[in-house]
Amino acid sequence: HLNNIRNNMDKCFVQTADIDLNGISWVTIGNKTNRFTGSYDGKGFSISNLTINDTENDYLGLFGYISTPAHLKNIKLINANVKGRKFIGTLVGWNERGKICNCSSTNCSVNGYSDAGGLVGVLYGGLIRDCFTTGNVNSYEANMGGLVGFSNRLQEDAIIQRCYSTANVSSTHSGDLGGLVGDNSCIIRDSYATGTVTGGDFRGGLVGNNRTRSNYGGRIFNSYSISNSNIALVGRKENFNPAVTIVVNS
């Protein structure tokens, strides 16, 4: 069933039972040149023991690359273990304006060089709503978050809403680390993080770096962090366009 998706990248799929991938070295569905644009409804059934060990490649997860009008919903990952280079998450490596709703990754383990998230590596426009992660996210360098590694707001089109992460985030070298998002320029609403955040250059309990890109910037509303790392909500606020005010309201 899951393997059939890669042969029908624009179709609609519904999961009808729990799936155990124990003992299978999973090959990511989709990449930058062959994107998933269909829909997948997990119906609340689990996908357990997803394992990817591919430290030479990018765009890794259950889905490597999704783009509009892709819609992933009601997917429940358990004990996912993903090791890669850049743009990696347990569910999606790179989301370009797709929708991800009511999805989770519990007891996840994510290890990469940069742009790594517990659920999604990169949010490049689009929506993540009502999702959560638990576990650990580790990386060597830049942009790591308990939920999303790197988010980029394309005009008004990039929102993280009603999400949380209890995942611990750590780096052995440099970069922006956040309990929820590592490097953020999207809108975050009604979300929180409680995991520890250690290492890197800039650490935030919720967001490592909240920045403005072009005429749009990262904005945080009604969100908070509870971290035993004794760090601020946002590690740093980087403003590429001084005409745009970055809002943090938590």
PDB file of C-alpha atoms in Angstrom:
ATOM      1  CA  HIS A   1       0.000   0.000   0.000  1.00  0.00           C
ATOM      2  CA  LEU A   2       2.619   2.554   1.009  1.00  0.00           C
ATOM      3  CA  ASN A   3       4.932   1.481  -1.797  1.00  0.00           C
ATOM      4  CA  ASN A   4       2.161   1.983  -4.336  1.00  0.00           C
ATOM      5  CA  ILE A   5       2.125   5.710  -3.588  1.00  0.00           C
ATOM      6  CA  ARG A   6       5.420   6.292  -5.388  1.00  0.00           C
ATOM      7  CA  ASN A   7       3.814   5.057  -8.610  1.00  0.00           C
ATOM      8  CA  ASN A   8       0.782   7.325  -8.255  1.00  0.00           C
ATOM      9  CA  MET A   9       2.105  10.625  -6.953  1.00  0.00           C
ATOM     10  CA  ASP A  10      -1.013  12.692  -7.701  1.00  0.00           C
ATOM     11  CA  LYS A  11      -3.639  10.252  -6.386  1.00  0.00           C
ATOM     12  CA  CYS A  12      -5.617  10.005  -3.125  1.00  0.00           C
ATOM     13  CA  PHE A  13      -4.849   7.317  -0.533  1.00  0.00           C
ATOM     14  CA  VAL A  14      -6.603   6.153   2.635  1.00  0.00           C
ATOM     15  CA  GLN A  15      -4.911   3.958   5.249  1.00  0.00           C
ATOM     16  CA  THR A  16      -7.108   1.121   6.512  1.00  0.00           C
ATOM     17  CA  ALA A  17      -4.938  -0.615   9.140  1.00  0.00           C
ATOM     18  CA  ASP A  18      -1.842  -0.197  11.282  1.00  0.00           C
ATOM     19  CA  ILE A  19       1.437  -0.617   9.360  1.00  0.00           C
ATOM     20  CA  ASP A  20       4.667  -1.935  10.881  1.00  0.00           C
ATOM     21  CA  LEU A  21       7.835  -1.210   8.866  1.00  0.00           C
ATOM     22  CA  ASN A  22      10.138  -3.051  11.270  1.00  0.00           C
ATOM     23  CA  GLY A  23      13.090  -4.577   9.408  1.00  0.00           C
ATOM     24  CA  ILE A  24      12.465  -2.505   6.265  1.00  0.00           C
ATOM     25  CA  SER A  25      14.949   0.123   5.079  1.00  0.00           C
ATOM     26  CA  TRP A  26      12.418   2.644   3.829  1.00  0.00           C
ATOM     27  CA  VAL A  27      12.939   4.414   0.501  1.00  0.00           C
ATOM     28  CA  THR A  28      11.527   7.932   0.708  1.00  0.00           C
ATOM     29  CA  ILE A  29       8.450   8.689  -1.402  1.00  0.00           C
ATOM     30  CA  GLY A  30       9.210  11.566  -3.769  1.00  0.00           C
ATOM     31  CA  ASN A  31      12.050  14.013  -4.324  1.00  0.00           C
ATOM     32  CA  LYS A  32      12.603  17.475  -5.758  1.00  0.00           C
ATOM     33  CA  THR A  33      11.957  16.343  -9.337  1.00  0.00           C
ATOM     34  CA  ASN A  34       9.170  13.848  -8.558  1.00  0.00           C
ATOM     35  CA  ARG A  35       6.922  15.471  -5.967  1.00  0.00           C
ATOM     36  CA  PHE A  36       3.905  14.051  -4.189  1.00  0.00           C
ATOM     37  CA  THR A  37       0.876  16.232  -5.002  1.00  0.00           C
ATOM     38  CA  GLY A  38      -1.931  13.895  -3.960  1.00  0.00           C
ATOM     39  CA  SER A  39      -3.520  13.251  -0.576  1.00  0.00           C
ATOM     40  CA  TYR A  40      -2.972  10.689   2.164  1.00  0.00           C
ATOM     41  CA  ASP A  41      -5.410  10.134   5.029  1.00  0.00           C
ATOM     42  CA  GLY A  42      -3.965   7.921   7.763  1.00  0.00           C
ATOM     43  CA  LYS A  43      -7.391   7.687   9.454  1.00  0.00           C
ATOM     44  CA  GLY A  44      -5.563   7.608  12.804  1.00  0.00           C
ATOM     45  CA  PHE A  45      -3.940   4.240  12.139  1.00  0.00           C
ATOM     46  CA  SER A  46      -0.259   3.982  13.021  1.00  0.00           C
ATOM     47  CA  ILE A  47       2.861   3.635  10.901  1.00  0.00           C
ATOM     48  CA  SER A  48       5.523   2.271  13.219  1.00  0.00           C
ATOM     49  CA  ASN A  49       9.284   1.707  13.005  1.00  0.00           C
ATOM     50  CA  LEU A  50       9.963   3.788   9.906  1.00  0.00           C
ATOM     51  CA  THR A  51      13.731   3.593   9.350  1.00  0.00           C
ATOM     52  CA  ILE A  52      15.830   5.648   6.920  1.00  0.00           C
ATOM     53  CA  ASN A  53      19.624   5.632   7.042  1.00  0.00           C
ATOM     54  CA  ASP A  54      20.923   7.665   4.096  1.00  0.00           C
ATOM     55  CA  THR A  55      23.498  10.191   5.284  1.00  0.00           C
ATOM     56  CA  GLU A  56      24.611  11.078   1.732  1.00  0.00           C
ATOM     57  CA  ASN A  57      21.231  12.399   0.554  1.00  0.00           C
ATOM     58  CA  ASP A  58      18.672  15.161   1.140  1.00  0.00           C
ATOM     59  CA  TYR A  59      14.848  15.349   1.192  1.00  0.00           C
ATOM     60  CA  LEU A  60      14.185  12.402   3.480  1.00  0.00           C
ATOM     61  CA  GLY A  61      11.144  11.247   5.444  1.00  0.00           C
ATOM     62  CA  LEU A  62       8.136   9.061   4.851  1.00  0.00           C
ATOM     63  CA  PHE A  63       7.592  11.606   2.055  1.00  0.00           C
ATOM     64  CA  GLY A  64      10.688  13.322   0.703  1.00  0.00           C
ATOM     65  CA  TYR A  65       9.027  16.233  -1.118  1.00  0.00           C
ATOM     66  CA  ILE A  66       5.383  17.317  -1.265  1.00  0.00           C
ATOM     67  CA  SER A  67       3.924  20.334  -3.033  1.00  0.00           C
ATOM     68  CA  THR A  68       0.525  21.958  -3.527  1.00  0.00           C
ATOM     69  CA  PRO A  69      -2.166  20.649  -3.636  1.00  0.00           C
ATOM     70  CA  ALA A  70      -0.739  17.840  -1.478  1.00  0.00           C
ATOM     71  CA  HIS A  71      -2.653  17.117   1.730  1.00  0.00           C
ATOM     72  CA  LEU A  72      -1.437  14.786   4.482  1.00  0.00           C
ATOM     73  CA  LYS A  73      -3.779  14.195   7.413  1.00  0.00           C
ATOM     74  CA  ASN A  74      -4.426  11.896  10.371  1.00  0.00           C
ATOM     75  CA  ILE A  75      -1.018  10.207  10.060  1.00  0.00           C
ATOM     76  CA  LYS A  76       0.414   8.713  13.251  1.00  0.00           C
ATOM     77  CA  LEU A  77       4.123   7.814  13.153  1.00  0.00           C
ATOM     78  CA  ILE A  78       5.571   5.803  16.046  1.00  0.00           C
ATOM     79  CA  ASN A  79       9.288   5.108  16.671  1.00  0.00           C
ATOM     80  CA  ALA A  80      10.444   6.668  13.391  1.00  0.00           C
ATOM     81  CA  ASN A  81      14.231   6.831  12.956  1.00  0.00           C
ATOM     82  CA  VAL A  82      15.585   9.029  10.161  1.00  0.00           C
ATOM     83  CA  LYS A  83      19.242   9.758   9.412  1.00  0.00           C
ATOM     84  CA  GLY A  84      20.148  11.959   6.469  1.00  0.00           C
ATOM     85  CA  ARG A  85      22.025  15.030   5.279  1.00  0.00           C
ATOM     86  CA  LYS A  86      19.718  18.037   4.752  1.00  0.00           C
ATOM     87  CA  PHE A  87      15.957  18.661   4.609  1.00  0.00           C
ATOM     88  CA  ILE A  88      14.860  15.727   6.741  1.00  0.00           C
ATOM     89  CA  GLY A  89      11.890  14.937   8.959  1.00  0.00           C
ATOM     90  CA  THR A  90      10.032  11.815   9.962  1.00  0.00           C
ATOM     91  CA  LEU A  91       6.938  12.702   7.910  1.00  0.00           C
ATOM     92  CA  VAL A  92       8.193  15.113   5.224  1.00  0.00           C
ATOM     93  CA  GLY A  93      11.606  16.338   4.155  1.00  0.00           C
ATOM     94  CA  TRP A  94      10.374  19.394   2.218  1.00  0.00           C
ATOM     95  CA  ASN A  95       6.821  20.778   2.160  1.00  0.00           C
ATOM     96  CA  GLU A  96       6.189  23.329  -0.584  1.00  0.00           C
ATOM     97  CA  ARG A  97       2.752  24.845   0.074  1.00  0.00           C
ATOM     98  CA  GLY A  98       1.176  21.530   0.976  1.00  0.00           C
ATOM     99  CA  LYS A  99      -1.176  20.945   3.928  1.00  0.00           C
ATOM    100  CA  ILE A 100      -0.293  18.750   6.909  1.00  0.00           C
ATOM    101  CA  CYS A 101      -3.073  18.360   9.457  1.00  0.00           C
ATOM    102  CA  ASN A 102      -3.588  16.244  12.592  1.00  0.00           C
ATOM    103  CA  CYS A 103      -0.330  14.316  12.190  1.00  0.00           C
ATOM    104  CA  SER A 104       2.123  13.162  14.851  1.00  0.00           C
ATOM    105  CA  SER A 105       5.481  11.526  15.343  1.00  0.00           C
ATOM    106  CA  THR A 106       5.987   9.989  18.784  1.00  0.00           C
ATOM    107  CA  ASN A 107       9.341   8.813  20.116  1.00  0.00           C
ATOM    108  CA  CYS A 108      11.032  10.010  16.950  1.00  0.00           C
ATOM    109  CA  SER A 109      14.784  10.059  16.333  1.00  0.00           C
ATOM    110  CA  VAL A 110      16.064  12.470  13.680  1.00  0.00           C
ATOM    111  CA  ASN A 111      19.749  12.959  12.888  1.00  0.00           C
ATOM    112  CA  GLY A 112      21.093  15.159  10.098  1.00  0.00           C
ATOM    113  CA  TYR A 113      23.589  17.776   9.024  1.00  0.00           C
ATOM    114  CA  SER A 114      21.116  20.675   8.825  1.00  0.00           C
ATOM    115  CA  ASP A 115      17.456  21.642   8.256  1.00  0.00           C
ATOM    116  CA  ALA A 116      16.093  18.814  10.381  1.00  0.00           C
ATOM    117  CA  GLY A 117      12.746  18.660  12.164  1.00  0.00           C
ATOM    118  CA  GLY A 118      10.898  16.085  14.208  1.00  0.00           C
ATOM    119  CA  LEU A 119       8.012  16.124  11.715  1.00  0.00           C
ATOM    120  CA  VAL A 120       9.080  18.299   8.748  1.00  0.00           C
ATOM    121  CA  GLY A 121      12.528  19.384   7.619  1.00  0.00           C
ATOM    122  CA  VAL A 122      11.483  22.472   5.635  1.00  0.00           C
ATOM    123  CA  LEU A 123       8.133  24.273   5.486  1.00  0.00           C
ATOM    124  CA  TYR A 124       8.306  26.372   2.307  1.00  0.00           C
ATOM    125  CA  GLY A 125       4.869  27.927   2.385  1.00  0.00           C
ATOM    126  CA  GLY A 126       1.780  25.916   3.240  1.00  0.00           C
ATOM    127  CA  LEU A 127       0.165  24.783   6.477  1.00  0.00           C
ATOM    128  CA  ILE A 128       0.944  22.609   9.471  1.00  0.00           C
ATOM    129  CA  ARG A 129      -1.986  22.397  11.869  1.00  0.00           C
ATOM    130  CA  ASP A 130      -2.858  20.272  14.922  1.00  0.00           C
ATOM    131  CA  CYS A 131       0.393  18.288  14.819  1.00  0.00           C
ATOM    132  CA  PHE A 132       2.875  17.214  17.495  1.00  0.00           C
ATOM    133  CA  THR A 133       6.170  15.406  18.053  1.00  0.00           C
ATOM    134  CA  THR A 134       8.003  13.692  20.884  1.00  0.00           C
ATOM    135  CA  GLY A 135      11.527  12.260  20.904  1.00  0.00           C
ATOM    136  CA  ASN A 136      14.901  13.681  19.837  1.00  0.00           C
ATOM    137  CA  VAL A 137      16.241  15.829  16.992  1.00  0.00           C
ATOM    138  CA  ASN A 138      20.018  16.038  16.590  1.00  0.00           C
ATOM    139  CA  SER A 139      22.116  17.744  13.958  1.00  0.00           C
ATOM    140  CA  TYR A 140      25.640  18.857  13.264  1.00  0.00           C
ATOM    141  CA  GLU A 141      24.923  22.378  12.076  1.00  0.00           C
ATOM    142  CA  ALA A 142      22.092  24.748  11.139  1.00  0.00           C
ATOM    143  CA  ASN A 143      18.323  24.922  11.579  1.00  0.00           C
ATOM    144  CA  MET A 144      16.880  22.277  13.852  1.00  0.00           C
ATOM    145  CA  GLY A 145      13.485  22.208  15.521  1.00  0.00           C
ATOM    146  CA  GLY A 146      11.352  19.803  17.476  1.00  0.00           C
ATOM    147  CA  LEU A 147       8.615  20.115  14.841  1.00  0.00           C
ATOM    148  CA  VAL A 148      10.184  21.961  11.847  1.00  0.00           C
ATOM    149  CA  GLY A 149      13.810  22.677  11.024  1.00  0.00           C
ATOM    150  CA  PHE A 150      13.364  25.681   8.709  1.00  0.00           C
ATOM    151  CA  SER A 151      10.243  27.631   7.718  1.00  0.00           C
ATOM    152  CA  ASN A 152       9.942  30.192   4.930  1.00  0.00           C
ATOM    153  CA  ARG A 153       6.904  32.400   4.547  1.00  0.00           C
ATOM    154  CA  LEU A 154       5.869  33.034   0.938  1.00  0.00           C
ATOM    155  CA  GLN A 155       3.733  36.171   1.190  1.00  0.00           C
ATOM    156  CA  GLU A 156       0.884  35.155   3.528  1.00  0.00           C
ATOM    157  CA  ASP A 157       1.238  31.451   2.804  1.00  0.00           C
ATOM    158  CA  ALA A 158       3.008  29.705   5.687  1.00  0.00           C
ATOM    159  CA  ILE A 159       1.317  28.905   8.986  1.00  0.00           C
ATOM    160  CA  ILE A 160       2.016  26.634  11.947  1.00  0.00           C
ATOM    161  CA  GLN A 161      -1.076  26.492  14.135  1.00  0.00           C
ATOM    162  CA  ARG A 162      -2.132  24.533  17.227  1.00  0.00           C
ATOM    163  CA  CYS A 163       1.041  22.450  17.230  1.00  0.00           C
ATOM    164  CA  TYR A 164       3.430  21.362  19.957  1.00  0.00           C
ATOM    165  CA  SER A 165       6.639  19.473  20.532  1.00  0.00           C
ATOM    166  CA  THR A 166       8.151  17.864  23.596  1.00  0.00           C
ATOM    167  CA  ALA A 167      11.159  16.664  21.578  1.00  0.00           C
ATOM    168  CA  ASN A 168      14.684  17.458  22.762  1.00  0.00           C
ATOM    169  CA  VAL A 169      16.779  19.376  20.229  1.00  0.00           C
ATOM    170  CA  SER A 170      20.582  19.421  20.176  1.00  0.00           C
ATOM    171  CA  SER A 171      23.511  20.322  17.947  1.00  0.00           C
ATOM    172  CA  THR A 172      27.131  19.284  18.161  1.00  0.00           C
ATOM    173  CA  HIS A 173      28.318  22.370  16.257  1.00  0.00           C
ATOM    174  CA  SER A 174      26.561  25.597  15.165  1.00  0.00           C
ATOM    175  CA  GLY A 175      23.190  26.861  13.951  1.00  0.00           C
ATOM    176  CA  ASP A 176      19.735  27.990  15.064  1.00  0.00           C
ATOM    177  CA  LEU A 177      17.896  25.615  17.398  1.00  0.00           C
ATOM    178  CA  GLY A 178      14.299  25.860  18.593  1.00  0.00           C
ATOM    179  CA  GLY A 179      12.018  23.675  20.631  1.00  0.00           C
ATOM    180  CA  LEU A 180       9.406  24.018  17.872  1.00  0.00           C
ATOM    181  CA  VAL A 181      11.154  25.641  14.856  1.00  0.00           C
ATOM    182  CA  GLY A 182      14.857  26.179  14.254  1.00  0.00           C
ATOM    183  CA  ASP A 183      14.813  29.088  11.767  1.00  0.00           C
ATOM    184  CA  ASN A 184      11.412  30.745  11.340  1.00  0.00           C
ATOM    185  CA  SER A 185       9.895  33.280   8.973  1.00  0.00           C
ATOM    186  CA  CYS A 186       6.309  32.002   9.010  1.00  0.00           C
ATOM    187  CA  ILE A 187       3.291  32.656  11.257  1.00  0.00           C
ATOM    188  CA  ILE A 188       3.129  30.567  14.432  1.00  0.00           C
ATOM    189  CA  ARG A 189      -0.139  30.565  16.371  1.00  0.00           C
ATOM    190  CA  ASP A 190      -1.400  28.770  19.482  1.00  0.00           C
ATOM    191  CA  SER A 191       1.621  26.474  19.752  1.00  0.00           C
ATOM    192  CA  TYR A 192       4.189  25.461  22.359  1.00  0.00           C
ATOM    193  CA  ALA A 193       7.336  23.468  23.061  1.00  0.00           C
ATOM    194  CA  THR A 194       8.623  21.836  26.249  1.00  0.00           C
ATOM    195  CA  GLY A 195      11.761  19.942  25.203  1.00  0.00           C
ATOM    196  CA  THR A 196      15.331  20.846  26.103  1.00  0.00           C
ATOM    197  CA  VAL A 197      17.396  22.786  23.558  1.00  0.00           C
ATOM    198  CA  THR A 198      21.189  22.502  23.748  1.00  0.00           C
ATOM    199  CA  GLY A 199      24.169  23.413  21.594  1.00  0.00           C
ATOM    200  CA  GLY A 200      24.268  25.611  18.494  1.00  0.00           C
ATOM    201  CA  ASP A 201      24.783  29.366  18.211  1.00  0.00           C
ATOM    202  CA  PHE A 202      21.270  30.609  18.939  1.00  0.00           C
ATOM    203  CA  ARG A 203      18.791  28.669  21.064  1.00  0.00           C
ATOM    204  CA  GLY A 204      15.155  29.415  21.772  1.00  0.00           C
ATOM    205  CA  GLY A 205      12.645  27.446  23.769  1.00  0.00           C
ATOM    206  CA  LEU A 206      10.193  27.908  20.887  1.00  0.00           C
ATOM    207  CA  VAL A 207      12.202  29.367  17.958  1.00  0.00           C
ATOM    208  CA  GLY A 208      15.947  29.565  17.406  1.00  0.00           C
ATOM    209  CA  ASN A 209      15.898  32.464  14.934  1.00  0.00           C
ATOM    210  CA  ASN A 210      12.801  34.519  14.076  1.00  0.00           C
ATOM    211  CA  ARG A 211      13.460  36.547  10.950  1.00  0.00           C
ATOM    212  CA  THR A 212      12.064  38.780   8.246  1.00  0.00           C
ATOM    213  CA  ARG A 213      12.464  37.754   4.627  1.00  0.00           C
ATOM    214  CA  SER A 214      11.567  40.196   1.842  1.00  0.00           C
ATOM    215  CA  ASN A 215       8.403  42.061   2.949  1.00  0.00           C
ATOM    216  CA  TYR A 216       7.216  39.336   5.278  1.00  0.00           C
ATOM    217  CA  GLY A 217       8.452  38.145   8.599  1.00  0.00           C
ATOM    218  CA  GLY A 218       8.166  35.528  11.267  1.00  0.00           C
ATOM    219  CA  ARG A 219       5.315  36.321  13.657  1.00  0.00           C
ATOM    220  CA  ILE A 220       4.448  34.432  16.820  1.00  0.00           C
ATOM    221  CA  PHE A 221       1.043  34.696  18.511  1.00  0.00           C
ATOM    222  CA  ASN A 222      -0.322  33.089  21.685  1.00  0.00           C
ATOM    223  CA  SER A 223       2.555  30.601  21.917  1.00  0.00           C
ATOM    224  CA  TYR A 224       5.011  29.643  24.637  1.00  0.00           C
ATOM    225  CA  SER A 225       7.812  27.351  25.720  1.00  0.00           C
ATOM    226  CA  ILE A 226       8.599  25.543  28.965  1.00  0.00           C
ATOM    227  CA  SER A 227      12.181  24.372  28.768  1.00  0.00           C
ATOM    228  CA  ASN A 228      14.553  23.283  31.500  1.00  0.00           C
ATOM    229  CA  SER A 229      17.331  24.845  29.426  1.00  0.00           C
ATOM    230  CA  ASN A 230      16.555  28.237  30.992  1.00  0.00           C
ATOM    231  CA  ILE A 231      16.537  29.997  27.629  1.00  0.00           C
ATOM    232  CA  ALA A 232      14.394  32.685  26.021  1.00  0.00           C
ATOM    233  CA  LEU A 233      11.334  32.026  23.882  1.00  0.00           C
ATOM    234  CA  VAL A 234      13.292  33.166  20.804  1.00  0.00           C
ATOM    235  CA  GLY A 235      17.057  32.812  20.470  1.00  0.00           C
ATOM    236  CA  ARG A 236      17.487  35.812  18.182  1.00  0.00           C
ATOM    237  CA  LYS A 237      15.431  38.140  15.994  1.00  0.00           C
ATOM    238  CA  GLU A 238      17.048  38.715  12.621  1.00  0.00           C
ATOM    239  CA  ASN A 239      15.534  41.459  10.518  1.00  0.00           C
ATOM    240  CA  PHE A 240      16.610  41.635   6.865  1.00  0.00           C
ATOM    241  CA  ASN A 241      14.068  44.386   6.188  1.00  0.00           C
ATOM    242  CA  PRO A 242      13.971  47.076   8.907  1.00  0.00           C
ATOM    243  CA  ALA A 243      10.645  48.352   7.515  1.00  0.00           C
ATOM    244  CA  VAL A 244       8.926  45.187   8.736  1.00  0.00           C
ATOM    245  CA  THR A 245       8.253  44.740  12.432  1.00  0.00           C
ATOM    246  CA  ILE A 246       8.700  41.282  13.890  1.00  0.00           C
ATOM    247  CA  VAL A 247       5.883  40.495  16.324  1.00  0.00           C
ATOM    248  CA  VAL A 248       6.320  38.144  19.245  1.00  0.00           C
ATOM    249  CA  ASN A 249       3.197  37.926  21.395  1.00  0.00           C
ATOM    250  CA  SER A 250       3.132  35.009  23.790  1.00  0.00           C
TER     251      SER A 250
END
